Amino acid sequence: MSSSTTTRLADAAAPLDVLLVDAALGPVRRFLPDMSTARWAVSLARRPRTTARRLGALAGETAKVVVGTSDVTPRRGDRRFTDPAWTENPLLRRLVQVYLASGRTVDQLVADADLDPRDRKRVRFLVENVVEAMAPSNVPLVNPASAKAVIDTAGLSLVRGGTQLVKDLASSPRVPEMVDTSGFTLGENIAATPGSVVFRNEVLELIQYVPQCDEVHEVPVMIVPPTINKFYAIDLSPGRSLVEFSTQNNRQMFVISWRNPDTRHSAWNFDTYVGSILEALDAVEEITGSAQTVLAGICSGGILASITAAYLAGIGRQDRLAGIVLAVTVIDNHDAGTVGALSDPRMAALAKARSAQKGFLDGRSLAEVFAWLRPSDLIWNYWVNNYLLGKKPPAFDILFWNADTTRMSAGLHADFVDMAVENQLTRAGALTVLGQPIDLGKVTVDSYIVAGIADHITPWENCYRTTQLFGGSTRFILSTSGHIAALVNPPGNPKATFHTNDEHGPDAKAWLTGAETHQGSWWNDVAQWLDARCGELKPAPKEMGSTRLQPLAEAPGTYVFDK
Amino acid sequence: MELRQLTVLGHEIRASVRPGTEPGPPLLLCNGIGASLDLLQPFVDALDPRIGVVRFDVPGVGGSPNPKLPYNFALLTVGVGAMMTQLGYDEYDVLGISWGGGLAQQIAFQQPRRCRRLVLVSTATGSIMVPAPPSVLRKMVTPQRYRDADYAVQVAAELYGGQMRDRPDDVRRLMHAHSRVGSRRGYLLQLLAGAGWSSLPGLPFVRQPTLILAGDDDPIIPLVNARIMERLIPRARLHVYADGHLGLVTSADTLAPLVADFLRPGGEAL
């Protein structure tokens, strides 16, 4: 799999709270015509002339297609129609041209209509999904590759594809299987960095990783991973693991592995999670003997880490933190991309009620929503590969991690949705956690913030706004690629670059204009930043844990196996 | 305690393997309905470390995702065989508790060459058996007791008997602290797997040496069932212990040595 495909797959994403609201309500809602669609129809009917002109143009184009004089061609980079048969077979060529012309006309009709931005986005979403689904490349035997496969395998490809389709539809998530999981074994070739679980409570396991150097910096780093999917996004295959990279760079690494909650844990909320992060922090201090720790957080884990830091600042114990690192984390949700368009307070309330009723938000429905946000890459691409060609999906560590979904307790789900919809973390005291009003401005330790330029889940401009929230000095880094690919950024990739600019004004665009570009991965940059804040080097500990906190299990621990 | 995720016949299965300190066939544990492998930890801890132990979560229970299609004991046995092959064990002993006892009997019957010895705990002969009172059966139809600790405490005495009558609060520790709750659908499919199944006609053909452990105060499985099984299995031995349905866990310190004696050569008093 080429790195560009990798990047594109990893970029398939959407804002966090859209995911959270949608997953609770189910993706089907998006495909049903709603009030926005009705308004679109009304708007088109009100402008009969424009509408008639567009449809007339389509009829004219169709006539040209039939005669063979049309010059409609697929966009460059449209991978659906790369097979030469799509252009050389007169019938197929005409089919593609009609399809493309119709799709473009529908797009224009959406653009013509007089709709407010929210309706427009919703209609566009619906229309794009429908147009995407109707592509001739999705039809067995019409797709030349599938026709060839049928001949090559004497029809077996259709049998295999059919079996696969039945299997995928039999259990949720009802989307094509995206990854061949058989090649990965947790703890062996994925999440395989050596370490031990040194602390466990109801909510989390704390993993201490074995230093891979003779000396380590005094001050340890503790990472709070996302609460969606498992923690090992930062410990994928060897050589693609942020944890492994850090242990090889004189770092004492501690990583939290969340338990996969079930119905019994529906009450777990911000208080529970922040409380357990504080317990883990106590354990890190006890094991390393360091009075300070660098607290790092990723995506939704970054939100929890920020709240934890503000809590410590609120109770006057900020001295326990040597710094904060936030990766692909959005704290200020104001106008984040399509959020306003796709979720509204009523939907948010409904979503919370839905997850409360179940006790949790199912990660598999998140996966479904996730896939339908980028149907071209995540549904139809595999539809053709798995069902039409009867091939196995590729084996790829990010997709393996992506398929390893987790539930989210109803309490946490509700807290996240409220936080996003009301933008609570941008106003001092709007949120109270463990009885302490949360004010990010009180956090005066240095922070390091990294975002991905092509990230759809956590748009980098929104990540950038965090620079205006914390009270301390901030270093903001903009990495290439999207949500997960920005995170999984091992040095040595010739294409990797990152932008830096020490002038953190309020405007993200202005920051980028003034930024300089560096070759390489931000992993090396954050390592330098940490070196400056993690104290002296000392001999690496020989044993994991402490006298009181004995190792309980080998990394990746036991919670990671909970389906 | 070595957890791992296996892919068996297209299903992801969470399994745990405790390697034995001496070579020999491992003991495969088949758990009760709705119960995840974590619940058997006290028994594994008490069992002779020379014996390797394999535990797994049935699809739809604990750490294994839902099965794609309904299954029965015979299909599950095929799956268990594939799993043990994957783990590199050709021959093994099987211990089944309650619902898992049904599976264990099926394995013994279906895999006479691979299953060496059989231990049946708090179990019976499937749908043709001397049943528990309806008030007990009614509480077994849903996985409620696994999901709601307070409810479990409330019904512990009536459902499990034995030590649970005096210490119903222990149910929290035994069944909730570290357990993994599967889906409602998984539980129903487990119930369904046992529907219409009975080992009664097959028992005379079970060739393996068999140890039957039964509690004298087990509301779910009346003791007479164990006596019937002892009568029908040619090489069976019955041991009645003074505890309830969860005896294997609550009396692990006395029952584990009995099981170890039975499994290890030299422990054969048949």
Tab-separated table of C-alpha atoms in Angstrom, chain A residues 167-168 170-171 181-182 184-186 188 200 202 205 259 262-265 358 360 364 404 407 553 557-563, chain B residues 1 3-5 7 9-10 12 14 38 62-69 146-149 175-181 184-185:
chain	number	residue	atom	x	y	z
A	167	LYS	CA	-20.708	-12.080	6.231
A	168	ASP	CA	-20.279	-8.309	6.417
A	170	ALA	CA	-24.569	-10.305	9.187
A	171	SER	CA	-23.026	-8.266	11.971
A	181	THR	CA	-6.950	-8.829	10.529
A	182	SER	CA	-5.426	-12.280	10.349
A	184	PHE	CA	-1.830	-8.954	13.141
A	185	THR	CA	-1.382	-10.283	16.644
A	186	LEU	CA	-1.642	-7.841	19.525
A	188	GLU	CA	3.519	-9.546	18.741
A	200	ARG	CA	-4.741	-0.918	37.285
A	202	GLU	CA	-11.645	0.004	37.189
A	205	GLU	CA	-4.374	0.178	33.062
A	259	ARG	CA	-10.922	-0.202	29.750
A	262	ASP	CA	-19.976	-1.886	29.115
A	263	THR	CA	-23.504	-1.286	30.415
A	264	ARG	CA	-22.377	-1.498	34.027
A	265	HIS	CA	-20.165	1.534	33.533
A	358	LYS	CA	-28.134	1.731	26.143
A	360	PHE	CA	-22.901	3.271	26.130
A	364	ARG	CA	-19.131	-0.049	15.811
A	404	ASP	CA	-10.631	-2.403	16.836
A	407	ARG	CA	-17.586	1.577	23.438
A	553	ALA	CA	0.877	-8.093	33.348
A	557	GLY	CA	-2.000	-5.390	29.227
A	558	THR	CA	-5.426	-7.001	29.548
A	559	TYR	CA	-7.903	-4.175	28.888
A	560	VAL	CA	-6.751	-3.890	25.285
A	561	PHE	CA	-8.193	-7.339	24.555
A	562	ASP	CA	-11.727	-6.398	25.589
A	563	LYS	CA	-13.990	-6.389	22.576
B	1	MET	CA	-1.995	-15.198	32.460
B	3	LEU	CA	-4.376	-13.056	26.954
B	4	ARG	CA	-4.527	-13.198	23.209
B	5	GLN	CA	-6.909	-12.466	20.387
B	7	THR	CA	-9.192	-15.545	14.665
B	9	LEU	CA	-13.119	-19.783	11.576
B	10	GLY	CA	-13.537	-16.065	10.897
B	12	GLU	CA	-12.375	-13.187	16.785
B	14	ARG	CA	-10.386	-13.773	23.243
B	38	ASP	CA	-11.924	-13.822	33.943
B	62	GLY	CA	-16.995	-11.328	27.436
B	63	GLY	CA	-14.166	-10.296	25.157
B	64	SER	CA	-15.312	-12.078	22.001
B	65	PRO	CA	-17.523	-10.169	19.531
B	66	ASN	CA	-20.943	-11.539	18.567
B	67	PRO	CA	-21.096	-14.631	16.383
B	68	LYS	CA	-22.166	-13.989	12.807
B	69	LEU	CA	-24.758	-16.749	12.846
B	146	TYR	CA	-24.038	-10.089	34.992
B	147	ARG	CA	-24.988	-6.530	34.163
B	148	ASP	CA	-26.336	-5.351	37.486
B	149	ALA	CA	-24.263	-6.106	40.568
B	175	MET	CA	-18.825	-11.921	39.084
B	176	HIS	CA	-18.252	-8.223	38.563
B	177	ALA	CA	-14.899	-6.876	39.625
B	178	HIS	CA	-12.943	-8.134	36.642
B	179	SER	CA	-15.540	-9.692	34.415
B	180	ARG	CA	-16.359	-8.654	30.885
B	181	VAL	CA	-20.015	-8.407	30.000
B	184	ARG	CA	-27.646	-9.639	25.246
B	185	ARG	CA	-27.658	-11.234	21.817
